[in-house]
């Protein structure tokens, strides 16, 4: 038993005085207590529980609006489908032909236009035919070559502005005018073609002009635009074999050239335009030749005669433009061509 002790205080068993808590610690304690209390009583407190609670609360508060929105949405959708079906049914009622082209609506390829008109025979009626982005055939260069005895040859360089459209046929005439712009004479109506994106010379030969012409104008009377897909320009390599001045009546020089077909098609009616320039780049001679039935990789000679004197011809001054109207089915040989089928629908053959 411990006896009461008087005098000096015995501090051996005394517990230390608790440290005073900081405001921060007190706040944390209080928050923890609140959270524990909330969890214990099913009240929100945990962040995920709280989010779920807010989400549910949103749907409860806005329930009416949400229902209304869903109803309106479904209503509009049903109306749209119903309208489309009704329109299709009414339009295709037996016997209806809204554009009076004798093709019933149900079979009408080109509503609003006459389905029977199909000038280029590609099963797309004229009214629904696609139109090229531009039909402007630009003139890049005009050359008039005097061949003597009041006769002139003309070569006008033009450009097809469309990479996916060609022209076939292209019908044109060339008019020679004097220094006052007055017409001296015109060529006959000539026929050519323009390949997609092509720059080429349109020519006219032997136009009579009793006055010195100073300008030549191109007038295009027909340009039938045709669309192509995955177009690859037909490639021919043309070169000079020989150029000789000859002493023959009606002939000044004879040019022999050769062309090689680097395409995978056998072509017919290949056209070669021969252009001779002097050292200054001036066109001094124009001529033209054709090659029939040229198979892939085949090489063929052609010969042209220049009737009138040309001065200053060098081999470097001779150039060629060789092409073929790929839009004409008769340009393709020994290929089974179905009516209406065109170049762009052929599958290129593998060269032998
Ligand atoms: Ca019709
Ligand atoms: Ca029609
Ligand atoms: Ca058509």
PDB file of N, CA, C and O in Angstrom, residues 261-315:
ATOM      1  N   UNK A 261       4.913   1.203-131.209  1.00  0.00           N
ATOM      2  CA  UNK A 261       3.743   1.191-130.323  1.00  0.00           C
ATOM      3  C   UNK A 261       4.172   0.689-128.945  1.00  0.00           C
ATOM      4  O   UNK A 261       4.467  -0.493-128.758  1.00  0.00           O
ATOM      5  N   UNK A 262       4.183   1.590-127.977  1.00  0.00           N
ATOM      6  CA  UNK A 262       4.560   1.186-126.621  1.00  0.00           C
ATOM      7  C   UNK A 262       3.349   0.950-125.738  1.00  0.00           C
ATOM      8  O   UNK A 262       3.461   0.928-124.507  1.00  0.00           O
ATOM      9  N   UNK A 263       2.192   0.800-126.363  1.00  0.00           N
ATOM     10  CA  UNK A 263       0.998   0.506-125.563  1.00  0.00           C
ATOM     11  C   UNK A 263       0.775  -1.001-125.552  1.00  0.00           C
ATOM     12  O   UNK A 263       1.504  -1.758-126.205  1.00  0.00           O
ATOM     13  N   UNK A 264      -0.238  -1.434-124.846  1.00  0.00           N
ATOM     14  CA  UNK A 264      -0.563  -2.858-124.810  1.00  0.00           C
ATOM     15  C   UNK A 264      -1.732  -3.155-125.751  1.00  0.00           C
ATOM     16  O   UNK A 264      -2.335  -4.219-125.674  1.00  0.00           O
ATOM     17  N   UNK A 265      -2.062  -2.183-126.615  1.00  0.00           N
ATOM     18  CA  UNK A 265      -3.167  -2.366-127.554  1.00  0.00           C
ATOM     19  C   UNK A 265      -2.664  -2.391-128.994  1.00  0.00           C
ATOM     20  O   UNK A 265      -1.654  -1.771-129.311  1.00  0.00           O
ATOM     21  N   UNK A 266      -3.430  -3.073-129.818  1.00  0.00           N
ATOM     22  CA  UNK A 266      -3.183  -2.967-131.252  1.00  0.00           C
ATOM     23  C   UNK A 266      -4.057  -1.828-131.745  1.00  0.00           C
ATOM     24  O   UNK A 266      -5.281  -1.859-131.582  1.00  0.00           O
ATOM     25  N   UNK A 267      -3.411  -0.804-132.284  1.00  0.00           N
ATOM     26  CA  UNK A 267      -4.153   0.382-132.705  1.00  0.00           C
ATOM     27  C   UNK A 267      -4.217   0.501-134.223  1.00  0.00           C
ATOM     28  O   UNK A 267      -3.298   0.079-134.934  1.00  0.00           O
ATOM     29  N   UNK A 268      -5.289   1.134-134.654  1.00  0.00           N
ATOM     30  CA  UNK A 268      -5.452   1.455-136.056  1.00  0.00           C
ATOM     31  C   UNK A 268      -5.566   2.978-136.159  1.00  0.00           C
ATOM     32  O   UNK A 268      -5.874   3.636-135.164  1.00  0.00           O
ATOM     33  N   UNK A 269      -5.335   3.510-137.345  1.00  0.00           N
ATOM     34  CA  UNK A 269      -5.489   4.953-137.590  1.00  0.00           C
ATOM     35  C   UNK A 269      -4.652   5.811-136.641  1.00  0.00           C
ATOM     36  O   UNK A 269      -5.151   6.782-136.053  1.00  0.00           O
ATOM     37  N   UNK A 270      -3.405   5.447-136.470  1.00  0.00           N
ATOM     38  CA  UNK A 270      -2.489   6.265-135.660  1.00  0.00           C
ATOM     39  C   UNK A 270      -2.093   7.470-136.512  1.00  0.00           C
ATOM     40  O   UNK A 270      -1.847   7.337-137.706  1.00  0.00           O
ATOM     41  N   UNK A 271      -2.072   8.627-135.884  1.00  0.00           N
ATOM     42  CA  UNK A 271      -1.774   9.837-136.640  1.00  0.00           C
ATOM     43  C   UNK A 271      -0.432  10.417-136.204  1.00  0.00           C
ATOM     44  O   UNK A 271      -0.165  10.559-135.009  1.00  0.00           O
ATOM     45  N   UNK A 272       0.406  10.727-137.171  1.00  0.00           N
ATOM     46  CA  UNK A 272       1.720  11.317-136.878  1.00  0.00           C
ATOM     47  C   UNK A 272       1.756  12.708-137.497  1.00  0.00           C
ATOM     48  O   UNK A 272       1.509  12.868-138.688  1.00  0.00           O
ATOM     49  N   UNK A 273       2.033  13.712-136.683  1.00  0.00           N
ATOM     50  CA  UNK A 273       2.220  15.071-137.202  1.00  0.00           C
ATOM     51  C   UNK A 273       3.710  15.368-137.135  1.00  0.00           C
ATOM     52  O   UNK A 273       4.349  15.157-136.097  1.00  0.00           O
ATOM     53  N   UNK A 274       4.242  15.806-138.267  1.00  0.00           N
ATOM     54  CA  UNK A 274       5.679  16.074-138.354  1.00  0.00           C
ATOM     55  C   UNK A 274       5.873  17.586-138.366  1.00  0.00           C
ATOM     56  O   UNK A 274       5.236  18.299-139.147  1.00  0.00           O
ATOM     57  N   UNK A 275       6.734  18.071-137.477  1.00  0.00           N
ATOM     58  CA  UNK A 275       6.978  19.508-137.357  1.00  0.00           C
ATOM     59  C   UNK A 275       8.466  19.770-137.547  1.00  0.00           C
ATOM     60  O   UNK A 275       9.294  19.144-136.880  1.00  0.00           O
ATOM     61  N   UNK A 276       8.773  20.669-138.471  1.00  0.00           N
ATOM     62  CA  UNK A 276      10.192  21.012-138.678  1.00  0.00           C
ATOM     63  C   UNK A 276      10.398  22.480-138.303  1.00  0.00           C
ATOM     64  O   UNK A 276       9.679  23.361-138.772  1.00  0.00           O
ATOM     65  N   UNK A 277      11.383  22.705-137.435  1.00  0.00           N
ATOM     66  CA  UNK A 277      11.701  24.066-136.997  1.00  0.00           C
ATOM     67  C   UNK A 277      13.123  24.421-137.418  1.00  0.00           C
ATOM     68  O   UNK A 277      13.979  23.540-137.506  1.00  0.00           O
ATOM     69  N   UNK A 278      13.322  25.726-137.626  1.00  0.00           N
ATOM     70  CA  UNK A 278      14.690  26.150-137.933  1.00  0.00           C
ATOM     71  C   UNK A 278      15.444  26.379-136.617  1.00  0.00           C
ATOM     72  O   UNK A 278      14.892  26.156-135.529  1.00  0.00           O
ATOM     73  N   UNK A 279      16.678  26.826-136.749  1.00  0.00           N
ATOM     74  CA  UNK A 279      17.515  26.979-135.555  1.00  0.00           C
ATOM     75  C   UNK A 279      16.924  27.975-134.559  1.00  0.00           C
ATOM     76  O   UNK A 279      17.151  27.879-133.350  1.00  0.00           O
ATOM     77  N   UNK A 280      16.141  28.934-135.073  1.00  0.00           N
ATOM     78  CA  UNK A 280      15.540  29.941-134.189  1.00  0.00           C
ATOM     79  C   UNK A 280      14.228  29.440-133.567  1.00  0.00           C
ATOM     80  O   UNK A 280      13.598  30.149-132.784  1.00  0.00           O
ATOM     81  N   UNK A 281      13.823  28.230-133.931  1.00  0.00           N
ATOM     82  CA  UNK A 281      12.601  27.674-133.338  1.00  0.00           C
ATOM     83  C   UNK A 281      11.347  27.967-134.149  1.00  0.00           C
ATOM     84  O   UNK A 281      10.245  27.584-133.768  1.00  0.00           O
ATOM     85  N   UNK A 282      11.515  28.639-135.282  1.00  0.00           N
ATOM     86  CA  UNK A 282      10.360  28.989-136.124  1.00  0.00           C
ATOM     87  C   UNK A 282       9.935  27.743-136.924  1.00  0.00           C
ATOM     88  O   UNK A 282      10.777  27.029-137.472  1.00  0.00           O
ATOM     89  N   UNK A 283       8.622  27.537-136.967  1.00  0.00           N
ATOM     90  CA  UNK A 283       8.111  26.383-137.699  1.00  0.00           C
ATOM     91  C   UNK A 283       8.245  26.644-139.199  1.00  0.00           C
ATOM     92  O   UNK A 283       7.733  27.637-139.719  1.00  0.00           O
ATOM     93  N   UNK A 284       8.942  25.742-139.897  1.00  0.00           N
ATOM     94  CA  UNK A 284       9.165  25.947-141.333  1.00  0.00           C
ATOM     95  C   UNK A 284       8.581  24.827-142.190  1.00  0.00           C
ATOM     96  O   UNK A 284       8.527  24.939-143.409  1.00  0.00           O
ATOM     97  N   UNK A 285       8.144  23.782-141.555  1.00  0.00           N
ATOM     98  CA  UNK A 285       7.535  22.694-142.328  1.00  0.00           C
ATOM     99  C   UNK A 285       6.579  21.883-141.465  1.00  0.00           C
ATOM    100  O   UNK A 285       6.868  21.610-140.301  1.00  0.00           O
ATOM    101  N   UNK A 286       5.411  21.591-142.035  1.00  0.00           N
ATOM    102  CA  UNK A 286       4.435  20.759-141.304  1.00  0.00           C
ATOM    103  C   UNK A 286       4.005  19.647-142.256  1.00  0.00           C
ATOM    104  O   UNK A 286       3.837  19.881-143.459  1.00  0.00           O
ATOM    105  N   UNK A 287       3.823  18.465-141.729  1.00  0.00           N
ATOM    106  CA  UNK A 287       3.329  17.371-142.548  1.00  0.00           C
ATOM    107  C   UNK A 287       2.581  16.381-141.657  1.00  0.00           C
ATOM    108  O   UNK A 287       2.646  16.489-140.422  1.00  0.00           O
ATOM    109  N   UNK A 288       1.914  15.454-142.306  1.00  0.00           N
ATOM    110  CA  UNK A 288       1.143  14.504-141.526  1.00  0.00           C
ATOM    111  C   UNK A 288       1.154  13.127-142.191  1.00  0.00           C
ATOM    112  O   UNK A 288       1.224  13.034-143.415  1.00  0.00           O
ATOM    113  N   UNK A 289       1.102  12.098-141.369  1.00  0.00           N
ATOM    114  CA  UNK A 289       1.064  10.744-141.908  1.00  0.00           C
ATOM    115  C   UNK A 289       0.200   9.876-140.998  1.00  0.00           C
ATOM    116  O   UNK A 289      -0.068  10.236-139.860  1.00  0.00           O
ATOM    117  N   UNK A 290      -0.212   8.757-141.528  1.00  0.00           N
ATOM    118  CA  UNK A 290      -1.027   7.841-140.725  1.00  0.00           C
ATOM    119  C   UNK A 290      -0.416   6.454-140.735  1.00  0.00           C
ATOM    120  O   UNK A 290       0.285   6.079-141.664  1.00  0.00           O
ATOM    121  N   UNK A 291      -0.660   5.705-139.668  1.00  0.00           N
ATOM    122  CA  UNK A 291      -0.167   4.327-139.602  1.00  0.00           C
ATOM    123  C   UNK A 291      -1.354   3.419-139.273  1.00  0.00           C
ATOM    124  O   UNK A 291      -2.128   3.702-138.360  1.00  0.00           O
ATOM    125  N   UNK A 292      -1.469   2.370-140.055  1.00  0.00           N
ATOM    126  CA  UNK A 292      -2.566   1.416-139.825  1.00  0.00           C
ATOM    127  C   UNK A 292      -2.060   0.254-138.974  1.00  0.00           C
ATOM    128  O   UNK A 292      -0.884  -0.099-139.035  1.00  0.00           O
ATOM    129  N   UNK A 293      -2.953  -0.318-138.233  1.00  0.00           N
ATOM    130  CA  UNK A 293      -2.737  -1.559-137.491  1.00  0.00           C
ATOM    131  C   UNK A 293      -1.313  -1.767-136.959  1.00  0.00           C
ATOM    132  O   UNK A 293      -0.481  -2.429-137.564  1.00  0.00           O
ATOM    133  N   UNK A 294      -1.069  -1.183-135.811  1.00  0.00           N
ATOM    134  CA  UNK A 294       0.252  -1.321-135.183  1.00  0.00           C
ATOM    135  C   UNK A 294       0.081  -2.090-133.874  1.00  0.00           C
ATOM    136  O   UNK A 294      -0.597  -1.631-132.953  1.00  0.00           O
ATOM    137  N   UNK A 295       0.712  -3.245-133.830  1.00  0.00           N
ATOM    138  CA  UNK A 295       0.563  -4.106-132.651  1.00  0.00           C
ATOM    139  C   UNK A 295       1.481  -3.633-131.514  1.00  0.00           C
ATOM    140  O   UNK A 295       2.431  -2.881-131.759  1.00  0.00           O
ATOM    141  N   UNK A 296       1.225  -4.101-130.287  1.00  0.00           N
ATOM    142  CA  UNK A 296       2.106  -3.717-129.178  1.00  0.00           C
ATOM    143  C   UNK A 296       3.561  -4.054-129.506  1.00  0.00           C
ATOM    144  O   UNK A 296       3.845  -5.131-130.017  1.00  0.00           O
ATOM    145  N   UNK A 297       4.439  -3.107-129.252  1.00  0.00           N
ATOM    146  CA  UNK A 297       5.888  -3.222-129.480  1.00  0.00           C
ATOM    147  C   UNK A 297       6.282  -3.272-130.961  1.00  0.00           C
ATOM    148  O   UNK A 297       7.460  -3.372-131.279  1.00  0.00           O
ATOM    149  N   UNK A 298       5.303  -3.201-131.859  1.00  0.00           N
ATOM    150  CA  UNK A 298       5.646  -3.245-133.275  1.00  0.00           C
ATOM    151  C   UNK A 298       6.181  -1.897-133.737  1.00  0.00           C
ATOM    152  O   UNK A 298       5.796  -0.849-133.219  1.00  0.00           O
ATOM    153  N   UNK A 299       7.065  -1.950-134.732  1.00  0.00           N
ATOM    154  CA  UNK A 299       7.694  -0.756-135.272  1.00  0.00           C
ATOM    155  C   UNK A 299       7.295  -0.627-136.740  1.00  0.00           C
ATOM    156  O   UNK A 299       7.231  -1.625-137.450  1.00  0.00           O
ATOM    157  N   UNK A 300       7.007   0.604-137.200  1.00  0.00           N
ATOM    158  CA  UNK A 300       6.574   0.765-138.588  1.00  0.00           C
ATOM    159  C   UNK A 300       7.146   2.060-139.160  1.00  0.00           C
ATOM    160  O   UNK A 300       7.204   3.087-138.486  1.00  0.00           O
ATOM    161  N   UNK A 301       7.574   1.986-140.400  1.00  0.00           N
ATOM    162  CA  UNK A 301       8.093   3.170-141.096  1.00  0.00           C
ATOM    163  C   UNK A 301       6.956   3.953-141.738  1.00  0.00           C
ATOM    164  O   UNK A 301       5.924   3.384-142.083  1.00  0.00           O
ATOM    165  N   UNK A 302       7.170   5.228-141.893  1.00  0.00           N
ATOM    166  CA  UNK A 302       6.246   6.049-142.675  1.00  0.00           C
ATOM    167  C   UNK A 302       7.088   7.039-143.479  1.00  0.00           C
ATOM    168  O   UNK A 302       8.223   7.359-143.096  1.00  0.00           O
ATOM    169  N   UNK A 303       6.538   7.477-144.589  1.00  0.00           N
ATOM    170  CA  UNK A 303       7.279   8.396-145.463  1.00  0.00           C
ATOM    171  C   UNK A 303       6.387   9.578-145.812  1.00  0.00           C
ATOM    172  O   UNK A 303       5.203   9.389-146.141  1.00  0.00           O
ATOM    173  N   UNK A 304       6.930  10.788-145.689  1.00  0.00           N
ATOM    174  CA  UNK A 304       6.191  11.975-146.136  1.00  0.00           C
ATOM    175  C   UNK A 304       7.078  12.775-147.074  1.00  0.00           C
ATOM    176  O   UNK A 304       8.311  12.736-146.975  1.00  0.00           O
ATOM    177  N   UNK A 305       6.415  13.492-147.969  1.00  0.00           N
ATOM    178  CA  UNK A 305       7.147  14.304-148.941  1.00  0.00           C
ATOM    179  C   UNK A 305       6.814  15.772-148.723  1.00  0.00           C
ATOM    180  O   UNK A 305       5.645  16.114-148.514  1.00  0.00           O
ATOM    181  N   UNK A 306       7.840  16.589-148.732  1.00  0.00           N
ATOM    182  CA  UNK A 306       7.630  18.039-148.666  1.00  0.00           C
ATOM    183  C   UNK A 306       7.759  18.569-150.087  1.00  0.00           C
ATOM    184  O   UNK A 306       8.799  18.398-150.727  1.00  0.00           O
ATOM    185  N   UNK A 307       6.704  19.177-150.574  1.00  0.00           N
ATOM    186  CA  UNK A 307       6.679  19.602-151.972  1.00  0.00           C
ATOM    187  C   UNK A 307       7.506  20.867-152.190  1.00  0.00           C
ATOM    188  O   UNK A 307       8.087  21.054-153.255  1.00  0.00           O
ATOM    189  N   UNK A 308       7.543  21.705-151.166  1.00  0.00           N
ATOM    190  CA  UNK A 308       8.187  23.000-151.360  1.00  0.00           C
ATOM    191  C   UNK A 308       9.483  23.113-150.587  1.00  0.00           C
ATOM    192  O   UNK A 308       9.693  22.421-149.586  1.00  0.00           O
ATOM    193  N   UNK A 309      10.285  24.029-151.049  1.00  0.00           N
ATOM    194  CA  UNK A 309      11.616  24.180-150.480  1.00  0.00           C
ATOM    195  C   UNK A 309      11.562  24.583-148.997  1.00  0.00           C
ATOM    196  O   UNK A 309      10.799  25.474-148.603  1.00  0.00           O
ATOM    197  N   UNK A 310      12.352  23.903-148.203  1.00  0.00           N
ATOM    198  CA  UNK A 310      12.498  24.272-146.788  1.00  0.00           C
ATOM    199  C   UNK A 310      13.988  24.457-146.560  1.00  0.00           C
ATOM    200  O   UNK A 310      14.777  23.581-146.904  1.00  0.00           O
ATOM    201  N   UNK A 311      14.333  25.609-145.979  1.00  0.00           N
ATOM    202  CA  UNK A 311      15.751  25.884-145.776  1.00  0.00           C
ATOM    203  C   UNK A 311      16.123  25.733-144.311  1.00  0.00           C
ATOM    204  O   UNK A 311      15.354  26.100-143.424  1.00  0.00           O
ATOM    205  N   UNK A 312      17.284  25.181-144.095  1.00  0.00           N
ATOM    206  CA  UNK A 312      17.840  25.108-142.735  1.00  0.00           C
ATOM    207  C   UNK A 312      17.279  23.975-141.889  1.00  0.00           C
ATOM    208  O   UNK A 312      17.045  24.143-140.685  1.00  0.00           O
ATOM    209  N   UNK A 313      17.081  22.808-142.495  1.00  0.00           N
ATOM    210  CA  UNK A 313      16.554  21.661-141.731  1.00  0.00           C
ATOM    211  C   UNK A 313      17.700  20.923-141.048  1.00  0.00           C
ATOM    212  O   UNK A 313      18.707  20.597-141.681  1.00  0.00           O
ATOM    213  N   UNK A 314      17.567  20.706-139.766  1.00  0.00           N
ATOM    214  CA  UNK A 314      18.539  19.880-139.034  1.00  0.00           C
ATOM    215  C   UNK A 314      17.759  18.759-138.358  1.00  0.00           C
ATOM    216  O   UNK A 314      16.556  18.895-138.123  1.00  0.00           O
ATOM    217  N   UNK A 315      18.456  17.683-138.032  1.00  0.00           N
ATOM    218  CA  UNK A 315      17.735  16.552-137.414  1.00  0.00           C
ATOM    219  C   UNK A 315      17.144  16.957-136.062  1.00  0.00           C
ATOM    220  O   UNK A 315      16.081  16.485-135.666  1.00  0.00           O
TER     221      UNK A 315
END
